PDB file of C-alpha atoms in Angstrom:
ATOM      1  CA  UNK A   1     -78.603 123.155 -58.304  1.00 92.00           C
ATOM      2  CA  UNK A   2     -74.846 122.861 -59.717  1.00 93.00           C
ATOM      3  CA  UNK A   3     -74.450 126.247 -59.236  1.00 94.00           C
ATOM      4  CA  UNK A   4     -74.006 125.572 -55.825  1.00 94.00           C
ATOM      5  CA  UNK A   5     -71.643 123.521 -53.684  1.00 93.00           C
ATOM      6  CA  UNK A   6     -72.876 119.725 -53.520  1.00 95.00           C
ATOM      7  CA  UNK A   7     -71.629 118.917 -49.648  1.00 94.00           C
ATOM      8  CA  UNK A   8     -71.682 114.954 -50.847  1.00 94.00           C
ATOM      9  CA  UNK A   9     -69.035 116.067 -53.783  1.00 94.00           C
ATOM     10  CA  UNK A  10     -66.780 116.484 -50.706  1.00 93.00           C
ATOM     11  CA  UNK A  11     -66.454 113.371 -49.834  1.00 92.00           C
ATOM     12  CA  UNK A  12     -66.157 109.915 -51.091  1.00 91.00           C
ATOM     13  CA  UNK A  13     -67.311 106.583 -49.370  1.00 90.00           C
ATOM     14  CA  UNK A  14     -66.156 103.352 -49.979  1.00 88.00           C
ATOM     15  CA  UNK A  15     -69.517 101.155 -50.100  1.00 83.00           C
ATOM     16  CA  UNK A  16     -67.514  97.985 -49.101  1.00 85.00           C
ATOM     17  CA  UNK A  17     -65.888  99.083 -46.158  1.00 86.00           C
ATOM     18  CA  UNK A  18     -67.694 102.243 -45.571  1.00 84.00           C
ATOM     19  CA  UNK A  19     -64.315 104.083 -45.511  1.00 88.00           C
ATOM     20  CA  UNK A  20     -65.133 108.015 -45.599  1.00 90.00           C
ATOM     21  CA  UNK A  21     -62.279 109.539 -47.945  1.00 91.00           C
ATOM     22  CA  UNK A  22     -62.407 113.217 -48.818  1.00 89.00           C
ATOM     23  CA  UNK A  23     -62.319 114.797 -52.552  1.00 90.00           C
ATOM     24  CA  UNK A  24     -59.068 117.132 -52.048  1.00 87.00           C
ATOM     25  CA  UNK A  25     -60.720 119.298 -54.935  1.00 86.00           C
ATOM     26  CA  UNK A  26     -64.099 119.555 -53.481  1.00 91.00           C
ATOM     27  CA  UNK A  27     -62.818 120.006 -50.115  1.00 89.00           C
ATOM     28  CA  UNK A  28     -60.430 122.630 -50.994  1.00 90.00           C
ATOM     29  CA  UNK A  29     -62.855 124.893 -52.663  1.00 91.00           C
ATOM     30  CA  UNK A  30     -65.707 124.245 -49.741  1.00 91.00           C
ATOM     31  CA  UNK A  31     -63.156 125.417 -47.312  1.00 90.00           C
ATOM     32  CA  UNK A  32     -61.640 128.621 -49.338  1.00 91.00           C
ATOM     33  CA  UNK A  33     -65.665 129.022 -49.720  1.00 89.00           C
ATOM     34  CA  UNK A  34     -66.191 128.637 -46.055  1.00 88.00           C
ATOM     35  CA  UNK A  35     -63.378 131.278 -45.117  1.00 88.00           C
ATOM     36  CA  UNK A  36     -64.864 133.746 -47.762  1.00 86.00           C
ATOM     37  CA  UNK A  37     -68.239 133.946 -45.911  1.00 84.00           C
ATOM     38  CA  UNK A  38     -66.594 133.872 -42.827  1.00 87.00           C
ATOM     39  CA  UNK A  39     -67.550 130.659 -41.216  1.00 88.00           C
ATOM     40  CA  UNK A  40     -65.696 127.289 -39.968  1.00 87.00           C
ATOM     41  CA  UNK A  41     -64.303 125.231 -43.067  1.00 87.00           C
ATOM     42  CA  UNK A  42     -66.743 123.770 -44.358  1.00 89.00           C
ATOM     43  CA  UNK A  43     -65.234 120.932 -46.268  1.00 88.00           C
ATOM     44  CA  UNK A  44     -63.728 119.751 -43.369  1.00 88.00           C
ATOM     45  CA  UNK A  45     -66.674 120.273 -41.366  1.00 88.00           C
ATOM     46  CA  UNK A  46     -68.472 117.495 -43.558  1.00 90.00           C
ATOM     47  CA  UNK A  47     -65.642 115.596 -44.056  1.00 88.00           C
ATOM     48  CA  UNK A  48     -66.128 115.207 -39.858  1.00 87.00           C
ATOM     49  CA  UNK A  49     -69.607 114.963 -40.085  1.00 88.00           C
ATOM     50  CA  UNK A  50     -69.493 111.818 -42.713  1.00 88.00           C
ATOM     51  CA  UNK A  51     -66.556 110.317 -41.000  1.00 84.00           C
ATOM     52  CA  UNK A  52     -68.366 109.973 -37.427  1.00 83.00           C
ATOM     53  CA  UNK A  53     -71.581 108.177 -38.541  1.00 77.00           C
ATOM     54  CA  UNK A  54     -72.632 105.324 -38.354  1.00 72.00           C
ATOM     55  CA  UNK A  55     -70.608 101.911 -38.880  1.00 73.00           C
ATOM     56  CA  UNK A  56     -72.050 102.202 -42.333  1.00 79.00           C
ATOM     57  CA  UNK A  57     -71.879 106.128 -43.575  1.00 84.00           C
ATOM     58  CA  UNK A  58     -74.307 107.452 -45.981  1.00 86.00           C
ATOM     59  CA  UNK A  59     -74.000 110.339 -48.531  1.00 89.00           C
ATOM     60  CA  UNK A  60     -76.310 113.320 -46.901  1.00 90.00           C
ATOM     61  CA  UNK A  61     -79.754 113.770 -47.835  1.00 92.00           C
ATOM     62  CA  UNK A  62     -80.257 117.167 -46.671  1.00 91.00           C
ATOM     63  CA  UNK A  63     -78.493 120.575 -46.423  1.00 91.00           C
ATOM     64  CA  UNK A  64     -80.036 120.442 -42.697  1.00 89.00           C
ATOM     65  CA  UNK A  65     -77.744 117.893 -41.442  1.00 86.00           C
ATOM     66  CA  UNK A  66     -75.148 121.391 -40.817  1.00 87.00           C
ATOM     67  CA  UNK A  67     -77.576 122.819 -38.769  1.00 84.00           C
ATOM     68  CA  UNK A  68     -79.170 119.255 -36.681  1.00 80.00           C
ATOM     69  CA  UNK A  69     -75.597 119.068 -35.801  1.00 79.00           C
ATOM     70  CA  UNK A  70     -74.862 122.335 -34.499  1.00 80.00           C
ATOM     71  CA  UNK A  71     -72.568 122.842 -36.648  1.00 83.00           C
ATOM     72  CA  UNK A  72     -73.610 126.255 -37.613  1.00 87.00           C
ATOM     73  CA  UNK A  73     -76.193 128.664 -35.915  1.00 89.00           C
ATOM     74  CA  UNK A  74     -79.507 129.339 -37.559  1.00 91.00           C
ATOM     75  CA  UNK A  75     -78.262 132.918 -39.277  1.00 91.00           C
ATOM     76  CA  UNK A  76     -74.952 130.880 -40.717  1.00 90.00           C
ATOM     77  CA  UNK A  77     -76.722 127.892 -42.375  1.00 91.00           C
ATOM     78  CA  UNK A  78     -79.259 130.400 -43.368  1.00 90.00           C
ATOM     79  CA  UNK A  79     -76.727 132.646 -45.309  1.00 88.00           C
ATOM     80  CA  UNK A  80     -75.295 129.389 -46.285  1.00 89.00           C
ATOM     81  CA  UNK A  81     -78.120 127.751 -47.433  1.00 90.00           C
ATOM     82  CA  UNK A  82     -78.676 129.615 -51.272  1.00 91.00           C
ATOM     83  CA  UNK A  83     -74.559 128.496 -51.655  1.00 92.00           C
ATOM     84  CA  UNK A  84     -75.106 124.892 -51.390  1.00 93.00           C
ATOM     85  CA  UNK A  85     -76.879 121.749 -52.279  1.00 94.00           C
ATOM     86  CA  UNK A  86     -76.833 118.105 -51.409  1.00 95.00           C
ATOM     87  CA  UNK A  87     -77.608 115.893 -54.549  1.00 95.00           C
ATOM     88  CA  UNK A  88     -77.719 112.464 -55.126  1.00 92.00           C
ATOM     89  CA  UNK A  89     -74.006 111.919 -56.724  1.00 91.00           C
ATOM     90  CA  UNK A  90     -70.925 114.079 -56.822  1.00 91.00           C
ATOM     91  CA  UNK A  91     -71.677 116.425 -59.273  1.00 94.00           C
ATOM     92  CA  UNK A  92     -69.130 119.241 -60.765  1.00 95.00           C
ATOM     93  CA  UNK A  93     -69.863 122.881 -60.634  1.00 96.00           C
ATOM     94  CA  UNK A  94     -71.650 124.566 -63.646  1.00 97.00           C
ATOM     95  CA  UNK A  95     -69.396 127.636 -64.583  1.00 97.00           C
ATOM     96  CA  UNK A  96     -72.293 129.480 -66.125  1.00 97.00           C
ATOM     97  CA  UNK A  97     -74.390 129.300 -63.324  1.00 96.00           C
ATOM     98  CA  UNK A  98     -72.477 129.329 -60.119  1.00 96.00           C
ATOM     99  CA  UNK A  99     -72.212 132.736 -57.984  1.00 94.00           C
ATOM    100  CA  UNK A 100     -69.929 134.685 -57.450  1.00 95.00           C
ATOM    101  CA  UNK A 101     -69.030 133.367 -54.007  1.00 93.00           C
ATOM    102  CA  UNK A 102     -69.313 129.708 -55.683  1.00 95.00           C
ATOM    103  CA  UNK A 103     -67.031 130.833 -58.390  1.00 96.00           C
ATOM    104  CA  UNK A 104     -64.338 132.603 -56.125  1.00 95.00           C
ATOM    105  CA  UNK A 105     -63.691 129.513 -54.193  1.00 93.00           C
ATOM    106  CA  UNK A 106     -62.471 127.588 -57.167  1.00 94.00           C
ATOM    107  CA  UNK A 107     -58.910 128.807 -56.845  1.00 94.00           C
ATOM    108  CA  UNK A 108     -57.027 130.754 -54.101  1.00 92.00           C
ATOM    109  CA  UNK A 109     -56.333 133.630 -56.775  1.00 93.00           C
ATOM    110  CA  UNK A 110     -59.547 134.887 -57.576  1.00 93.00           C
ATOM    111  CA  UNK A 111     -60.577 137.655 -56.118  1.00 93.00           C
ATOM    112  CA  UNK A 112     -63.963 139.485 -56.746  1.00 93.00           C
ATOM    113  CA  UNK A 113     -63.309 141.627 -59.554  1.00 95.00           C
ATOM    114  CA  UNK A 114     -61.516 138.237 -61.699  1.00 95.00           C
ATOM    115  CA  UNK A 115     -64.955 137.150 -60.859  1.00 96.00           C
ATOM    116  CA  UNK A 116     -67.528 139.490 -61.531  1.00 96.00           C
ATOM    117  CA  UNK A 117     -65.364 139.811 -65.232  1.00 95.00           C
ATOM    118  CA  UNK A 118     -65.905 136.534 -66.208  1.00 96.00           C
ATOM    119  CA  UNK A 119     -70.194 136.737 -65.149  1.00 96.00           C
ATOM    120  CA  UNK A 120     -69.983 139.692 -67.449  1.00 96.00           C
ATOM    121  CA  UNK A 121     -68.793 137.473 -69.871  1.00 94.00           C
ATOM    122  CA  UNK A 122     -70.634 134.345 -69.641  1.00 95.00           C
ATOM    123  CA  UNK A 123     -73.736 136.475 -69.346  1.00 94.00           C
ATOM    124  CA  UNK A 124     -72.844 137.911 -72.854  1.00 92.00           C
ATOM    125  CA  UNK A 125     -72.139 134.526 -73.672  1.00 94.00           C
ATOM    126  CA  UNK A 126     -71.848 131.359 -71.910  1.00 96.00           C
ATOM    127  CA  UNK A 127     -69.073 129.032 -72.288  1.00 97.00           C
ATOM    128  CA  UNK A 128     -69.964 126.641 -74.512  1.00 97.00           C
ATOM    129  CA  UNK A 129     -66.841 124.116 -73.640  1.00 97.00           C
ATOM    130  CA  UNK A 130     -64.349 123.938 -70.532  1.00 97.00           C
ATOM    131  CA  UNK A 131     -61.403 125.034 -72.853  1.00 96.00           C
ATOM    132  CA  UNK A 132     -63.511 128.222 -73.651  1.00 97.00           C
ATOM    133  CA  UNK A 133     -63.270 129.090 -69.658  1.00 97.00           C
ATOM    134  CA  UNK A 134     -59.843 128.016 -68.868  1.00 97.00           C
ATOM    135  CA  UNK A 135     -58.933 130.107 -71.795  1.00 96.00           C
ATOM    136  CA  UNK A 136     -60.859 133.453 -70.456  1.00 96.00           C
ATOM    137  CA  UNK A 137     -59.487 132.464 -67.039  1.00 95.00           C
ATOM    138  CA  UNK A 138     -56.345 132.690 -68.397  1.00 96.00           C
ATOM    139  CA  UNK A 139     -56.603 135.652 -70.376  1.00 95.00           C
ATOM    140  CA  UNK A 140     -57.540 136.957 -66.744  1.00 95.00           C
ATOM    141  CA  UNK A 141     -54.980 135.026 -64.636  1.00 95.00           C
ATOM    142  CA  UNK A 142     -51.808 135.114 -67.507  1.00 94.00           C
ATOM    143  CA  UNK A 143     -49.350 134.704 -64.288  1.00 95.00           C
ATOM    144  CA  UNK A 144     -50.546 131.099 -64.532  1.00 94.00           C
ATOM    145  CA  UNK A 145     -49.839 129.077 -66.710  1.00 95.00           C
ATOM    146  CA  UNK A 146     -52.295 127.264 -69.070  1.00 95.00           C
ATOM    147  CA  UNK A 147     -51.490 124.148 -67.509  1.00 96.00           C
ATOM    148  CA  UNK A 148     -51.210 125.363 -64.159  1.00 95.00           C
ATOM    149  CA  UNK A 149     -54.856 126.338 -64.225  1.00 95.00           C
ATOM    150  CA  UNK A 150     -56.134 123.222 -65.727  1.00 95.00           C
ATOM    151  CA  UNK A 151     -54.217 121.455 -62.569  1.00 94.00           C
ATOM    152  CA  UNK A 152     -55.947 123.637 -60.180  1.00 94.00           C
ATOM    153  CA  UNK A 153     -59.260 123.617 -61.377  1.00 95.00           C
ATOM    154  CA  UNK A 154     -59.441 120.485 -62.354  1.00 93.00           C
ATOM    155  CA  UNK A 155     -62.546 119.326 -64.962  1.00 92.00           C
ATOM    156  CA  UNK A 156     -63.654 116.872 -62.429  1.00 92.00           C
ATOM    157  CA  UNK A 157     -64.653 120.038 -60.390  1.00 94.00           C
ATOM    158  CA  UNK A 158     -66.492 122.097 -63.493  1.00 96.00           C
ATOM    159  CA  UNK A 159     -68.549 121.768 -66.103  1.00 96.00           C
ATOM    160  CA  UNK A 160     -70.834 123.932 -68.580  1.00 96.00           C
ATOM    161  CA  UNK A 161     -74.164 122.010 -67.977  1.00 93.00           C
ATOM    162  CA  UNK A 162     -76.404 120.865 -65.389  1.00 93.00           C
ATOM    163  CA  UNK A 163     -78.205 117.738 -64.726  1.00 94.00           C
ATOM    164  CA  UNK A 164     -80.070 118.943 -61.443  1.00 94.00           C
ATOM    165  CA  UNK A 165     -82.484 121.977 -61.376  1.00 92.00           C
ATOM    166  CA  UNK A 166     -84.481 123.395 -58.510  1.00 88.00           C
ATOM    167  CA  UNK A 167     -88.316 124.406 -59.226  1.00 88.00           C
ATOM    168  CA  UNK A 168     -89.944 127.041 -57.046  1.00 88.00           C
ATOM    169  CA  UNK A 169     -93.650 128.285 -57.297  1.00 92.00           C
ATOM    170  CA  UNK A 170     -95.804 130.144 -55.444  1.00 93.00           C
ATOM    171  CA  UNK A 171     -99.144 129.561 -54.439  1.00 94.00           C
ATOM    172  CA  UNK A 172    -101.532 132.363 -54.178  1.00 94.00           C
ATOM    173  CA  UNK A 173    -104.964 131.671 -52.649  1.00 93.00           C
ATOM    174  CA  UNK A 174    -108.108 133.854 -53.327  1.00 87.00           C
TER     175      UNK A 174
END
């Protein structure tokens, strides 16, 4: 399920005060995400969504919550729904796993072809460390800096493992 965006990685809420505060990274690569499918931002759709509950806002439970609120229509949140996820915690974005949409909104300058390069790769053989994909980013991106890309994809917002899964079956009768 970290291949996908987490919608409550977005945002942040102060369990005191109940304060909704958005993740800038998060927030920036939902709504770069958002404008690549061609649909409202997204991040600052649930940013909106958290900030206008109740007295006492909760993280979201449920992918659903887009559509119960009209946010979407039926065909959007459907083409949305294999993108994203709502988990428990904020939870970074596995590099090896994440699409190619998912992986395209993690900076402004990667395009489709950047993209699909480093899948190649990582199919061949996965990152084993964050260093190993800023440094095939890089190799990709040389324009920016080492640095630069380290600042804008920032390690709170990757990682090379995953901590939630989804299981699907199938039930055939007779």
């Amino acid at each position: 399920l970290q291949s996908r965006l987490n919608l409550n990685s977005i945002i942040n809420i102060d369990p005191a005060t109940g304060l909704v505060t958005f993740n800038s990274e998060f927030l920036q690569s939902a709504n770069r995400f958002s404008q690549q499918v061609g649909l409202i931002p997204l991040g600052d759709t649930v940013y909106g969504l958290a900030s206008t509950q109740s007295a006492r806002p909760e993280l979201f439970k449920h992918p659903q919550v887009l559509l119960q609120q009209n946010v979407f229509t039926p065909s959007e949140f459907l083409s949305l729904k294999p993108l994203i996820t709502v988990l428990p915690e904020k939870t970074p974005i596995n590099i090896n796993t994440a699409s190619q949409k998912v992986l395209m909104s993690l900076h402004p300058n990667l395009d489709e072809y950047t993209v699909q390069d480093l899948m190649d790769t990582r199919e061949n053989a996965p990152f084993q460390t964050l260093d190993d994909f800023y440094q095939a980013l890089h190799t990709r991106m040389s324009y920016l800096s080492m640095e630069q890309l380290k600042k804008d994809i920032p390690n709170t917002l990757i990682d090379i493992k995953t901590e939630y899964f989804l299981l699907e079956s199938t039930i055939q009768y007779g």
